[in-house]
Amino acid sequence: MSERPLSFLDRPNSYIGRSVPRPNARRLLQGRGTYVDDIRLPRLLHAVFLRSPYAHARIAGIDTAAASRLPGVVRVVTAADLAGLYTPWVGTLSHLKGLKSAPQHPLAQGRACWQGEPVAAVVAESRAQAEDAAAQIAVEWQELAPLASAEAALASGAPAIHAALGDNLAFARAVDTGAVDDAFARADAVVAETFTFARHTGVCLEPRSILAEFDRSERRLTLHCSSQVPHMMKEIAARHFALAETDVRVICRDVGGSYGIKIHVYPDEMATIALALLLGRPVKFVADRLESFVSDIHAREHRVAARMAVSKSGEILAIDIDDLTGIGPYSTYPRTSAIEGNQVVNLTGSWYRCANYRARLRVAFQTKPPMSQYRAVGHPIACAVTEGLVDLAARAIAMDPAELRRRNLIADDAYPCTSPAGLIFEKLSHQRALARMLELMDYAGLRREQAALRARGIHRGIGLASFVEITNPGPAFYGVGGAPISAQDGCTLRLEPGGAVTCAISITEQGQGTETMVAQIVASVLGVALERVRVVTGDTERTPYGGGTWASRGAGIGGEAALQAAKALRANILDLAGAMLQAAPADLDIAQGWIVDAVSGARRIGLDEVGRAGYFRGDTLPPGIQPELVATRHHQPRDYPFAFTNGVQASWLELDIETGFVRLLKHWVVEDCGRVVSPLLVDEQIRGGVVQGLGGALFEECLYDGEGQLLNGTLADYLVPMAGEMPDIEVAHVMTPLAGTELGAKGAGEAGTAGAPAAVMNAINDALAPFGATVAEQPFTPARILRALGRT
């Protein structure tokens, strides 16, 4: 007789049948005092950072003696005190060929490279005591020449910010497809403009914050942090602090706004973790509003010289752009600071039928705060450049700008197709969206009204902007480059004994309604009331592994995982109910918390009865029936590298030519984000995105002087859009469900931001048309508008 194969339980490495030590038993035996110290509840400490007042300066010496003597101060640390606790990080990705950056550290190593870089940390019993002590730290500074602009950083003879890198060019890319020069040579008209975009930042309602607690007895690190990506943060903490992945837990519950600001690794947050490990006590850091302006990542600082060739019949023949951007002294980790510029190159002109495309990108180091991903990464820049050129081209050949778009937008039956820069579009609806927009806004009627008002000296403008939005990114976005960023999301559903459902999902909640959206999907599939579904997010020990929330991926990836998990749990519930009722599962359904007859809808038994039987009364079930009332499913995009949302925005505004002030009258959005799970949430996400885009177009700018000093680092000086300045925003949809998923959802979180600046720019320039003036420098402030009019 042959031997029975070994089961998993019988294998040599199995723990079954072996005596094993209780976890941490060895530590218990090392001495009573040590053990008692380890389990005593430690008091919370507060960290405050001394930041560089200079954009570029050498640290000749730091005297912490006076600060250390103040009441309540537990420790004052500089870079040397944290040596050996961590490994530095470098913000590069292998698939971005040529991208380089210097290693980064929690505290500046002998030199500060931007105003706001953390130099020393004070840990005290209270925040006030820590702040008082930080003010007593004496630093001997030796100022170095700043390189505040990308132009200065790349100028001939400019010193390298990081000598080991050789120069200040962090990344460069070129695209040249088709016959660009030939297209420009045969064009009936060529238009050109230099578009300038101001550096600005996210201004989240809740600033960045972290509480790090290290349990020395178990070598367990727990992080409570304001982050969009708990599993990424877990991987990074384990990797850079020499901890096992299983010894790190990250908890990010309801985050008060993020917009991409909270997907990056920040020096002060890594320093807080290091301090918790060093001291063995919980350490908390919360950025105040003033330091947020100089420590949160910035975005959008680009100068794009662009040209477009067009025929007199309205065919776009070629597009040529040259993008220069400055990213601060380091590329951020782990997503890098090259993605925004890379997106500009990928996206510009991609929604039009134009095969001749040339682009050059240069990404420069500079002595300002690091720049990186912020809501609609690169999209507002690419959209404004493209759509600004389209309006200029329409004016050059005397064609209505809506008609020029209609003639050049990719046809709705032309998919799948690939853009000149290599983006693969599965199925979009530009023509339908444009037609819907012109009807929604009564475009012809507005043109008549505009003409009548101009005759009376009232200057109103109409601006259109078509766009695409990258959503649902797959592994090709970051994972292929070596970043610990998951492209999948997971969902675990559990039927409780009382008939309620607990849903643990890896996407996170930052106020956009993730938990509501997921609950809607689960409740719909399982046939239970919405209030009977509890959604758990933002905890690496309670949720499956996943990428979190960024790049408008929540519904498209997380929602699909929830749908598939719900279908699996539904099948399991019906199998069990069928066994209990001696009925075929196919003859049963679930509705309003009941197992019902699939044909008549007659109620048979409640879900609570099914749950109790499965958990407590297995003795009543037929032989061979094993209740499975927990189901987990994951989803990862595989068919295409990305999914794309598309749409059109329009702006109607009035311009006061005497003051340069713009009054927004109405804004419209037509968007195709696939299947809309929650219409109210989607529309409000779009409106919020539009408002954020309008902020960048009209108000927001981090103003720096030539020395790299921020001039408006408070909310008294840094303008954000307010409700009283915003127009009514009307949202409509066309729907093209995403293929390859059953839910068919695409993203909707960033498209509003992507198209709004371009629509407003074109509306302002439309209002300026009678004066032969244009503006192309964002934000479009009254001073810049008056300058364009020659009135300043």
Coordinates of C-alpha atoms in Angstrom, one line a residue, residues 198 200 300 374 691-701 721 757 778-780:
A198 CA 2.4 79.0 -10.7
H200 CA 0.9 76.0 -5.4
R300 CA 2.4 72.9 -11.0
Y374 CA -1.1 66.8 -6.4
V691 CA -13.3 74.6 -7.4
Q692 CA -9.7 73.4 -6.8
G693 CA -8.9 73.9 -10.5
L694 CA -10.4 77.4 -10.3
G695 CA -8.2 78.1 -7.3
G696 CA -5.1 77.4 -9.4
A697 CA -6.5 79.4 -12.3
L698 CA -7.4 82.6 -10.5
F699 CA -6.0 82.7 -6.9
E700 CA -3.4 80.2 -5.7
E701 CA 0.3 80.9 -6.0
P721 CA -11.2 79.9 -3.6
P757 CA -8.2 76.2 -15.5
Q778 CA -1.6 81.4 -14.1
P779 CA -3.1 82.5 -11.8
F780 CA -4.9 85.1 -14.0

